[in-house]
Coordinates of C-alpha atoms in Angstrom, one line a residue:
Chain A
M1 CA 90.6 75.9 211.4
A2 CA 90.6 75.0 215.1
R3 CA 90.6 78.7 216.0
T4 CA 87.4 79.3 213.9
T5 CA 85.7 76.4 215.5
M6 CA 86.6 77.7 219.0
M7 CA 85.3 81.2 218.1
A8 CA 82.2 79.7 216.7
L9 CA 81.6 77.8 219.9
L10 CA 82.1 80.9 222.0
R11 CA 79.6 82.8 219.8
R12 CA 77.0 80.1 220.1
G13 CA 77.2 80.4 223.8
T14 CA 77.4 76.8 224.8
P15 CA 75.8 76.1 228.2
K16 CA 78.9 74.7 229.8
I17 CA 81.7 77.3 229.6
P18 CA 85.0 75.5 229.2
R19 CA 86.9 75.2 232.5
C20 CA 90.2 76.5 231.4
L21 CA 90.2 78.2 228.0
P22 CA 93.3 80.2 227.0
S23 CA 92.2 83.5 225.5
I24 CA 94.9 83.4 222.8
L25 CA 95.1 80.1 221.0
P26 CA 98.2 78.9 219.3
R27 CA 97.9 79.2 215.5
F28 CA 98.5 75.6 214.7
L29 CA 96.7 73.9 217.5
H30 CA 97.6 70.3 216.5
S31 CA 101.3 70.8 216.7
H32 CA 101.8 70.6 220.4
A33 CA 98.5 70.8 222.2
T34 CA 95.2 69.2 221.5
S35 CA 91.7 69.1 222.9
F36 CA 90.3 66.6 225.4
G37 CA 86.7 67.6 225.6
F38 CA 86.8 71.3 226.4
K39 CA 90.2 71.0 228.1
Q40 CA 93.5 71.7 226.4
V41 CA 96.0 69.0 227.0
Q42 CA 99.4 67.9 225.7
E43 CA 99.3 65.5 222.8
D44 CA 101.0 62.6 224.5
E45 CA 98.6 63.0 227.4
K46 CA 95.5 62.7 225.2
S47 CA 95.8 59.1 224.3
K48 CA 96.4 58.2 227.9
L49 CA 93.4 60.1 229.0
V50 CA 91.2 58.6 226.3
G51 CA 92.6 55.2 227.3
G52 CA 91.5 55.9 230.8
V53 CA 88.0 56.8 229.7
F54 CA 87.5 53.7 227.7
S55 CA 89.0 51.3 230.2
S56 CA 86.5 52.5 232.7
V57 CA 83.5 52.5 230.4
A58 CA 84.3 49.2 228.6
S59 CA 82.1 47.0 230.6
S60 CA 79.0 49.2 230.4
Y61 CA 79.7 50.6 227.0
D62 CA 76.9 48.8 225.2
L63 CA 74.4 49.5 227.9
M64 CA 75.2 53.2 227.9
N65 CA 75.0 53.3 224.1
D66 CA 71.5 51.9 224.3
M67 CA 70.5 54.4 227.0
M68 CA 71.9 57.5 225.4
S69 CA 70.7 56.9 221.9
A70 CA 67.4 55.1 222.9
G71 CA 68.6 52.1 220.9
L72 CA 69.0 54.2 217.7
H73 CA 72.7 53.4 217.6
R74 CA 71.8 49.9 216.3
L75 CA 70.0 51.4 213.3
W76 CA 72.8 53.8 212.7
K77 CA 75.3 51.0 212.5
D78 CA 72.9 49.0 210.3
R79 CA 72.8 52.0 207.9
L80 CA 76.6 52.2 208.0
V81 CA 77.0 48.5 207.0
S82 CA 74.3 48.7 204.3
K83 CA 76.2 51.7 202.8
L84 CA 79.4 49.7 202.9
H85 CA 77.7 46.9 200.9
P86 CA 80.0 44.0 201.9
F87 CA 80.6 41.1 199.5
P88 CA 82.0 37.6 200.1
G89 CA 85.8 37.5 199.9
M90 CA 86.1 41.0 201.3
K91 CA 89.0 42.1 203.5
H92 CA 87.5 44.6 205.9
L93 CA 89.0 46.7 208.7
D94 CA 87.0 48.1 211.5
V95 CA 89.0 50.6 213.5
A96 CA 88.1 51.6 217.1
G97 CA 85.4 49.0 216.9
G98 CA 86.4 47.3 220.1
T99 CA 83.1 45.7 221.1
G100 CA 82.6 44.4 217.6
D101 CA 79.2 45.9 216.7
V102 CA 80.1 46.9 213.2
A103 CA 82.3 43.8 212.5
F104 CA 79.4 41.4 213.5
R105 CA 77.1 43.2 211.2
V106 CA 79.5 43.0 208.3
L107 CA 80.0 39.3 208.9
E108 CA 76.3 38.6 209.2
S109 CA 75.6 40.6 206.0
I110 CA 78.2 38.6 204.1
T111 CA 77.1 35.2 205.3
S112 CA 73.4 36.0 204.6
V113 CA 74.2 37.4 201.2
S114 CA 76.2 34.4 200.2
D115 CA 73.1 32.2 200.7
R116 CA 71.7 33.9 197.6
A117 CA 72.7 33.9 194.0
L118 CA 75.8 35.8 194.8
Q119 CA 77.4 32.6 195.9
E120 CA 76.7 30.9 192.6
G121 CA 78.2 33.7 190.7
L122 CA 81.3 34.0 192.8
S123 CA 81.8 30.3 193.5
G124 CA 84.8 30.2 191.2
I125 CA 86.6 32.8 193.3
E126 CA 88.6 31.5 196.2
D127 CA 89.0 34.7 198.3
E128 CA 88.5 34.3 201.9
T129 CA 86.5 36.9 203.9
K130 CA 88.6 38.5 206.6
I131 CA 87.3 41.0 209.0
F132 CA 89.8 42.8 211.3
V133 CA 88.7 44.6 214.4
C134 CA 91.4 47.0 215.5
D135 CA 91.3 48.8 218.8
I136 CA 93.9 50.6 220.9
N137 CA 92.2 49.4 224.1
P138 CA 92.6 45.7 225.1
N139 CA 89.7 45.9 227.5
M140 CA 87.3 46.8 224.7
L141 CA 88.7 44.0 222.5
N142 CA 88.1 41.5 225.4
V143 CA 84.5 42.6 225.6
G144 CA 84.2 42.1 221.9
K145 CA 85.7 38.6 222.0
K146 CA 83.3 37.7 224.7
R147 CA 80.3 39.0 222.7
A148 CA 81.5 37.0 219.7
V149 CA 81.5 33.8 221.7
E150 CA 78.0 34.6 222.9
K151 CA 76.8 35.2 219.4
G152 CA 78.3 31.8 218.3
L153 CA 81.0 33.5 216.2
G154 CA 83.8 32.5 218.6
E155 CA 85.1 29.8 216.2
D156 CA 84.7 31.8 213.1
C157 CA 88.1 32.3 211.5
S158 CA 86.9 35.3 209.5
L159 CA 87.1 37.6 212.6
H160 CA 90.5 38.8 213.8
W161 CA 91.0 40.9 216.9
V162 CA 94.0 43.2 216.6
E163 CA 95.3 45.6 219.1
G164 CA 96.7 48.7 217.4
D165 CA 96.7 52.4 217.0
A166 CA 94.6 54.0 214.3
E167 CA 97.3 56.5 213.6
A168 CA 99.9 53.8 212.9
L169 CA 98.2 50.7 211.6
S170 CA 100.1 47.4 211.3
F171 CA 98.5 46.4 208.0
A172 CA 100.2 46.4 204.6
D173 CA 99.6 49.1 202.0
G174 CA 96.6 48.4 199.8
S175 CA 95.4 45.4 201.6
M176 CA 91.8 46.3 202.6
D177 CA 88.6 46.5 200.6
G178 CA 86.8 48.5 203.2
Y179 CA 87.6 50.6 206.2
T180 CA 85.1 51.7 208.8
I181 CA 85.4 53.7 212.0
A182 CA 82.3 54.1 214.0
F183 CA 82.2 56.6 216.9
G184 CA 86.0 56.4 217.1
I185 CA 87.5 59.2 215.1
R186 CA 86.5 61.8 217.7
N187 CA 88.8 60.3 220.2
V188 CA 92.1 60.3 218.2
T189 CA 94.8 62.8 218.7
H190 CA 95.5 63.5 215.0
I191 CA 92.6 63.1 212.7
E192 CA 94.7 63.7 209.6
K193 CA 97.0 60.9 210.4
V194 CA 94.1 58.5 210.8
L195 CA 92.7 59.5 207.5
S196 CA 96.1 59.1 205.7
E197 CA 96.6 55.7 207.3
A198 CA 93.1 54.7 206.1
Y199 CA 94.1 55.9 202.6
R200 CA 97.3 53.8 202.8
V201 CA 95.7 50.5 203.8
L202 CA 92.9 50.7 201.3
K203 CA 93.1 49.0 197.9
R204 CA 92.2 50.9 194.7
G205 CA 88.4 51.1 194.7
G206 CA 88.3 50.6 198.5
R207 CA 85.9 52.7 200.5
F208 CA 86.3 54.6 203.7
L209 CA 83.2 55.1 205.9
C210 CA 83.0 57.0 209.1
L211 CA 80.0 57.0 211.4
E212 CA 80.3 59.8 214.0
L213 CA 78.3 62.1 216.2
S214 CA 78.2 65.4 214.4
H215 CA 76.8 68.9 214.5
V216 CA 73.1 69.8 214.5
E217 CA 72.1 73.0 212.9
L218 CA 68.3 72.8 212.9
P219 CA 67.0 75.7 215.1
V220 CA 64.7 74.2 217.7
F221 CA 66.1 70.7 217.6
K222 CA 69.6 72.1 218.4
Q223 CA 68.5 73.5 221.7
I224 CA 66.8 70.3 222.7
Y225 CA 69.9 68.3 221.7
D226 CA 72.2 70.6 223.7
Y227 CA 70.1 70.3 226.8
Y228 CA 70.0 66.6 226.4
S229 CA 73.7 66.3 225.9
F230 CA 74.9 68.6 228.7
S231 CA 72.3 67.9 231.4
I232 CA 70.9 64.5 230.9
I233 CA 73.8 62.4 229.6
P234 CA 76.4 63.0 232.3
A235 CA 73.6 62.4 234.9
M236 CA 72.8 59.1 233.2
G237 CA 76.5 58.2 233.1
E238 CA 76.7 58.8 236.8
F239 CA 73.6 56.9 237.6
L240 CA 74.2 53.9 235.3
A241 CA 77.9 53.6 235.0
G242 CA 79.1 55.5 238.1
D243 CA 81.3 57.7 236.0
R244 CA 80.1 61.3 235.3
D245 CA 83.4 62.6 234.0
S246 CA 83.8 60.1 231.1
Y247 CA 80.4 61.1 229.8
Q248 CA 81.1 64.8 230.3
Y249 CA 84.2 64.2 228.1
L250 CA 82.0 62.4 225.6
V251 CA 79.6 65.3 225.0
E252 CA 82.3 67.9 225.0
S253 CA 84.3 66.0 222.4
I254 CA 81.3 65.9 220.1
R255 CA 81.2 69.7 220.2
R256 CA 84.9 70.0 219.5
F257 CA 84.9 67.7 216.5
P258 CA 84.8 69.4 213.1
N259 CA 81.4 69.8 211.5
Q260 CA 80.3 67.8 208.5
E261 CA 81.7 70.1 205.8
T262 CA 85.0 70.5 207.5
F263 CA 85.5 66.9 208.1
A264 CA 84.5 66.1 204.5
R265 CA 87.2 68.5 203.3
M266 CA 89.7 66.7 205.6
I267 CA 88.8 63.4 203.9
L268 CA 89.3 65.0 200.5
D269 CA 92.7 66.3 201.6
A270 CA 93.7 62.8 202.5
G271 CA 93.3 61.8 198.9
F272 CA 89.8 60.3 198.8
Q273 CA 87.4 61.0 196.0
K274 CA 83.6 61.1 195.8
V275 CA 83.4 62.3 199.4
E276 CA 79.8 62.5 200.6
Y277 CA 78.1 62.7 203.9
E278 CA 74.6 61.7 205.0
N279 CA 73.0 63.2 208.1
L280 CA 70.9 61.0 210.3
V281 CA 68.4 62.4 212.9
G282 CA 69.0 65.9 211.7
G283 CA 72.7 65.9 212.1
V284 CA 73.1 64.2 215.5
V285 CA 75.0 61.5 213.5
A286 CA 76.7 61.7 210.2
I287 CA 78.1 59.0 207.9
H288 CA 81.0 60.3 205.8
S289 CA 82.1 58.1 202.9
G290 CA 85.1 58.3 200.5
L291 CA 86.5 56.3 197.6
K292 CA 90.2 55.6 197.1
L293 CA 91.3 55.4 193.5
Chain B
M1 CA 62.4 72.3 166.5
L2 CA 65.8 73.8 165.6
K3 CA 68.3 71.4 164.2
S4 CA 71.5 71.1 166.3
S5 CA 74.8 69.8 165.0
P6 CA 75.7 66.1 165.7
A7 CA 78.7 67.3 167.7
A8 CA 76.5 69.5 169.9
R9 CA 74.0 66.7 170.5
R10 CA 76.8 64.3 171.4
L11 CA 78.2 66.8 173.9
L12 CA 74.8 67.2 175.5
A13 CA 74.3 63.4 175.6
G14 CA 77.7 63.1 177.2
I15 CA 77.0 65.7 179.8
V16 CA 73.6 64.1 180.7
S17 CA 75.3 60.7 181.2
S18 CA 78.2 62.0 183.2
R19 CA 76.0 63.8 185.7
R20 CA 74.1 60.6 186.3
I21 CA 76.9 58.4 187.4
G22 CA 78.2 60.9 189.9
S23 CA 78.4 64.5 190.4
P24 CA 81.3 66.2 188.7
F25 CA 82.1 67.8 192.1
S26 CA 83.9 65.8 194.7
L27 CA 81.8 67.2 197.5
L28 CA 78.2 66.1 197.5
Q29 CA 75.7 66.4 200.4
L30 CA 72.9 64.0 201.2
S31 CA 70.8 64.9 204.2
T32 CA 67.8 63.3 205.7
A33 CA 65.3 65.2 207.8
A34 CA 64.7 62.4 210.2
F35 CA 65.7 58.8 210.4
D36 CA 62.5 56.8 210.4
P37 CA 63.1 53.1 211.1
A38 CA 60.0 52.1 209.3
S39 CA 60.9 53.6 205.9
N40 CA 64.1 54.1 204.0
P41 CA 65.7 57.4 204.5
S42 CA 65.4 59.6 201.4
T43 CA 68.6 61.3 200.2
H44 CA 68.6 64.5 198.3
Q45 CA 71.4 65.6 195.9
D46 CA 72.8 69.0 195.4
Q47 CA 71.0 70.7 198.3
P48 CA 72.7 73.7 200.0
P49 CA 74.0 73.0 203.6
A50 CA 71.5 73.5 206.3
L51 CA 72.3 76.8 208.1
P52 CA 76.1 76.9 208.2
T53 CA 77.7 79.6 210.2
P54 CA 78.5 82.6 208.0
E55 CA 82.2 82.4 208.6
T56 CA 82.7 78.8 207.8
S57 CA 80.4 78.9 204.8
R58 CA 82.4 81.8 203.3
S59 CA 85.8 80.1 203.9
R60 CA 84.3 76.9 202.6
E61 CA 83.3 78.6 199.3
N62 CA 86.8 79.9 198.6
D63 CA 88.8 76.9 199.8
G64 CA 86.3 74.3 198.7
E65 CA 86.5 75.2 195.0
A66 CA 90.3 75.2 195.1
H67 CA 90.4 71.9 197.0
R68 CA 87.9 70.2 194.7
R69 CA 89.7 71.3 191.6
S70 CA 93.2 70.4 193.0
T71 CA 92.4 67.0 194.3
G72 CA 90.6 66.1 191.0
K73 CA 93.6 67.0 188.9
R74 CA 96.2 65.5 191.3
E75 CA 94.7 62.0 191.0
G76 CA 94.8 62.1 187.2
V77 CA 92.0 59.5 187.0
S78 CA 88.6 60.6 188.2
Y79 CA 86.2 58.2 189.9
Q80 CA 83.7 58.6 187.1
E81 CA 86.1 57.1 184.6
E82 CA 86.9 54.2 186.9
Q83 CA 83.2 53.6 187.5
A84 CA 82.6 53.6 183.8
R85 CA 85.4 51.1 183.3
V86 CA 83.9 48.8 186.0
L87 CA 80.5 49.0 184.4
R88 CA 81.8 48.3 180.9
A89 CA 83.7 45.2 182.2
A90 CA 80.5 44.1 184.0
L91 CA 78.5 44.2 180.8
S92 CA 80.4 41.1 179.6
H93 CA 79.1 39.1 182.5
V94 CA 75.5 40.2 182.1
P95 CA 74.3 37.5 179.6
R96 CA 75.3 34.9 182.2
L97 CA 74.5 36.6 185.5
G98 CA 71.9 39.2 184.6
W99 CA 71.9 42.8 185.6
S100 CA 73.0 42.1 189.1
E101 CA 75.6 43.1 191.7
T102 CA 77.4 39.8 191.0
A103 CA 78.1 40.9 187.5
M104 CA 79.3 44.3 188.8
I105 CA 81.6 42.6 191.4
L106 CA 83.1 40.4 188.7
G107 CA 83.4 43.5 186.4
A108 CA 85.3 45.3 189.1
K109 CA 87.6 42.3 189.5
D110 CA 88.2 42.2 185.8
A111 CA 89.0 45.9 185.8
G112 CA 91.6 45.3 188.6
I113 CA 89.7 47.4 191.2
S114 CA 88.4 46.3 194.6
P115 CA 84.7 45.3 194.4
S116 CA 84.0 47.7 197.2
I117 CA 83.5 50.3 194.4
V118 CA 80.1 48.6 193.8
G119 CA 79.0 50.0 197.1
S120 CA 79.6 53.6 195.8
F121 CA 77.0 53.3 193.1
P122 CA 73.8 55.0 194.3
R123 CA 71.4 52.5 192.8
K124 CA 73.5 49.5 192.0
E125 CA 71.9 47.5 189.2
A126 CA 70.2 50.6 187.8
A127 CA 73.6 52.1 187.3
L128 CA 74.6 49.2 185.1
V129 CA 71.4 49.4 183.0
E130 CA 71.7 53.2 182.7
F131 CA 75.3 52.9 181.6
F132 CA 74.3 50.4 178.9
M133 CA 71.5 52.7 177.7
D134 CA 73.9 55.6 177.5
D135 CA 76.4 53.5 175.7
C136 CA 73.8 52.4 173.1
L137 CA 72.9 56.0 172.6
Q138 CA 76.5 56.9 171.9
K139 CA 76.8 54.0 169.5
L140 CA 73.6 55.1 167.8
I141 CA 74.8 58.6 167.3
D142 CA 78.1 57.2 165.8
R143 CA 76.2 55.0 163.4
I144 CA 74.0 57.9 162.3
D145 CA 77.0 60.1 161.6
S146 CA 78.8 57.4 159.6
D147 CA 75.7 56.3 157.7
M148 CA 75.5 57.9 154.2
E149 CA 72.5 56.0 153.0
L150 CA 69.9 57.5 155.2
D151 CA 69.1 60.4 152.9
K152 CA 68.1 58.1 150.1
L153 CA 65.3 56.5 152.0
I154 CA 61.8 57.9 152.6
L155 CA 60.8 59.1 156.1
S156 CA 59.1 55.9 157.3
D157 CA 62.0 53.8 156.1
R158 CA 64.5 56.0 157.8
L159 CA 62.7 55.7 161.1
S160 CA 62.4 52.0 160.7
K161 CA 66.1 51.6 160.0
L162 CA 67.2 53.7 162.9
T163 CA 64.9 52.0 165.4
R164 CA 66.0 48.7 164.1
T165 CA 69.7 49.7 164.5
R166 CA 69.0 50.7 168.1
L167 CA 67.1 47.5 169.0
E168 CA 69.8 45.3 167.5
M169 CA 72.2 46.6 170.1
Q170 CA 70.1 44.9 172.7
A171 CA 70.2 41.6 170.9
P172 CA 73.2 40.1 172.8
Y173 CA 71.5 40.8 176.1
I174 CA 68.0 39.8 175.1
S175 CA 67.8 36.8 177.4
K176 CA 68.2 39.2 180.4
W177 CA 66.5 42.2 179.0
P178 CA 63.2 41.6 180.8
Q179 CA 65.2 42.0 184.0
A180 CA 66.6 45.3 182.7
L181 CA 63.1 46.5 181.9
S182 CA 61.8 45.7 185.3
I183 CA 64.8 47.5 186.9
Q184 CA 64.0 50.6 184.7
A185 CA 60.4 50.5 185.8
Q186 CA 61.1 50.7 189.5
P187 CA 59.9 54.1 190.9
A188 CA 63.4 55.2 192.0
N189 CA 64.8 54.5 188.5
L190 CA 61.8 55.6 186.4
P191 CA 62.8 59.3 186.0
T192 CA 66.2 58.5 184.7
S193 CA 65.1 55.7 182.4
F194 CA 62.3 57.9 181.0
K195 CA 64.7 60.7 180.3
Q196 CA 67.2 58.4 178.5
R197 CA 64.4 57.0 176.3
A198 CA 63.2 60.5 175.5
V199 CA 66.7 61.6 174.5
M200 CA 67.0 58.5 172.3
I201 CA 63.7 59.1 170.5
D202 CA 64.6 62.7 170.0
E203 CA 67.9 61.6 168.5
I204 CA 66.2 59.3 166.0
W205 CA 63.8 62.0 164.9
H206 CA 66.7 64.4 164.4
A207 CA 68.5 61.8 162.3
A208 CA 65.4 61.2 160.3
R209 CA 65.6 64.9 159.3
D210 CA 61.8 65.2 159.2
Q211 CA 60.9 68.4 157.4
G212 CA 57.2 68.2 157.9
S213 CA 55.5 70.3 160.5
D214 CA 52.0 69.0 160.2
V215 CA 51.9 67.0 163.4
D216 CA 52.9 68.3 166.8
W217 CA 56.5 67.7 168.0
Y218 CA 55.3 65.9 171.2
V219 CA 52.9 63.7 169.3
K220 CA 55.7 62.6 167.0
R221 CA 58.0 61.7 169.9
T222 CA 55.2 60.0 171.8
V223 CA 54.1 57.9 168.8
L224 CA 57.7 56.8 168.0
G225 CA 58.3 56.1 171.7
G226 CA 55.2 53.9 171.8
I227 CA 56.3 52.0 168.6
Y228 CA 59.8 51.6 170.1
S229 CA 58.5 50.2 173.4
T230 CA 56.1 47.8 171.8
S231 CA 58.8 46.5 169.4
E232 CA 61.2 46.1 172.3
V233 CA 58.7 44.0 174.2
Y234 CA 57.8 42.0 171.0
M235 CA 61.5 41.3 170.6
L236 CA 61.6 39.6 174.0
T237 CA 59.6 36.6 172.8
D238 CA 60.8 36.6 169.2
H239 CA 62.7 33.4 168.3
S240 CA 62.8 33.9 164.6
P241 CA 66.3 33.9 163.0
G242 CA 67.8 37.4 163.2
F243 CA 64.7 38.8 164.9
R244 CA 63.0 38.9 161.4
D245 CA 59.5 39.0 162.9
T246 CA 60.4 41.9 165.1
W247 CA 61.5 44.0 162.1
N248 CA 58.4 43.1 160.2
F249 CA 56.3 44.1 163.2
L250 CA 58.3 47.4 163.5
E251 CA 57.7 48.3 159.8
H252 CA 54.0 47.6 160.0
R253 CA 53.6 49.7 163.1
I254 CA 55.4 52.6 161.5
K255 CA 53.3 52.3 158.4
D256 CA 50.2 52.2 160.5
A257 CA 51.2 55.4 162.2
F258 CA 51.7 57.1 158.9
D259 CA 48.4 55.8 157.6
L260 CA 46.7 57.0 160.8
Q261 CA 48.2 60.4 160.3
K262 CA 46.9 60.4 156.7
T263 CA 43.5 59.3 157.9
I264 CA 43.4 62.1 160.5
Q265 CA 44.4 64.6 157.8
E266 CA 41.7 63.5 155.5
A267 CA 39.2 63.5 158.3
T268 CA 40.2 67.1 159.1
Y269 CA 39.7 68.1 155.5
L270 CA 36.4 66.4 155.5
A271 CA 35.3 68.2 158.6
E272 CA 36.4 71.5 157.1
A273 CA 34.5 70.8 154.0
V274 CA 31.4 69.8 155.8
G275 CA 31.7 72.8 158.1
A276 CA 32.1 75.1 155.1
G277 CA 29.2 73.5 153.3
L278 CA 27.0 73.8 156.4
G279 CA 28.2 77.3 157.0
N280 CA 27.2 78.2 153.4
S281 CA 23.7 76.8 153.8
M282 CA 23.3 78.5 157.2
Q283 CA 24.3 81.8 155.6
G284 CA 21.9 81.3 152.8
F285 CA 19.1 80.4 155.3
M286 CA 19.8 83.4 157.5
K287 CA 19.8 85.7 154.5
R288 CA 16.5 84.4 153.4
M289 CA 15.1 84.8 156.9
F290 CA 16.1 88.4 157.3
Q291 CA 15.2 89.3 153.8
K292 CA 11.7 88.3 154.5

């Protein structure tokens, strides 16, 4: 599967030719080597390198998100949370959600909804809403905690900040109603492990939602998007955050990530049912969803 | 209109309802052309993927089918069944909470499933209403099959009895039925609700075993559909015991329709007779003209 993706990339003639590209790829790429952008690195190295990237971008993460997506990332996250359809008493896990964007939206959706008739109907139920934000990088979590305090949610006992690895979650089996991962699954070493962990922690009836930058296939828009990704974004990263390499990694990792159909099949393989995806902005971003039963 | 066996019709009704809740296939694509913040993004079902590369699409075709089939069987319980269970459990909460997401959440809790599943229904409350309509149709078909007395009645009585049977199924939810009607009337839900009603009216006409072919097939369905809808609305404000007034109303409307049909028939005959008479006198007149 990785081989075909690589071949497809070469055929498309991406503007930036990978720096070191072995001509003969190992058959099962994920066993010993993995991709870090367009570089091939050892598996144990990848998480260190990703850690390095996010430690350096943590402080300007939100600013760069706004600049790169022209503020659209807010709407994408709104759409993700509205698809999730949170309810009071929910146990939700947001993975790789360090700065808390999705978690805040989920919390706000629940507290606003409970002002309405929903509260009357569910008043007999004593379930407490709990939203867990899990991130492997403590710097991102600190930024998130600070933002929570700024928003006035610092004292809210529904939010829990947990440091952990998406491939080995510390939560019990079948303990979560919802699982979201927004712009995080691209950075993990083993996507299949993350998906099976997600399957493990979800309850029966729980939903998995993944918001991720994905592949654009529309003819003219694709060229514009490629130019924007490879020429403008690293330059922006250098200018605003003083870090060209991290943003070069970012755009390369988008191209290396499986496309919508392949990723949907991976979600199916992990055991989820009713796997669907929705393209936003012509495929720049895709929301995949699955149901555990 | 050819007569189909009850079993075949039930199968068709089953297929129609199962497609609605969710696609039989695990992989379903929704794609939006552009995300416009001002309006809701529209989602399209069952569209082919936009320009996949030839190699991936071919491999997808072969593997995808196998994957879809294998994961479906491995689980043993499909998501459509679970969704149906949740909706059925939710129906018991409807008289108190209305056709709302709250009822669905409580239904999910009753069924022992996480209420997150409510998020997976495409049009939340509409899914509950549509499930109820399908359920009523199933029950109606069962009642038709088990009822031996239908043949003894005349056509208008048969129609009246069947429509009454169907309307009685809504009686437990009558306090919240106006909400269900408003949900069905929403533009997004209108196509499905219209189709469900059309299938139901067709079912009633089939069961009535109408042998006459004097009036058009569409006219029959439209007229009965109109009678059904007006009786349904009448029932909303009927407080008589056992909805007695509604049944009277229904019988009168059916009788009116048959009377109207007789009137139209007689008018047609009259027009033919007048035409024939006029034609004769015209012929006589022309003959005399040309003879001269």
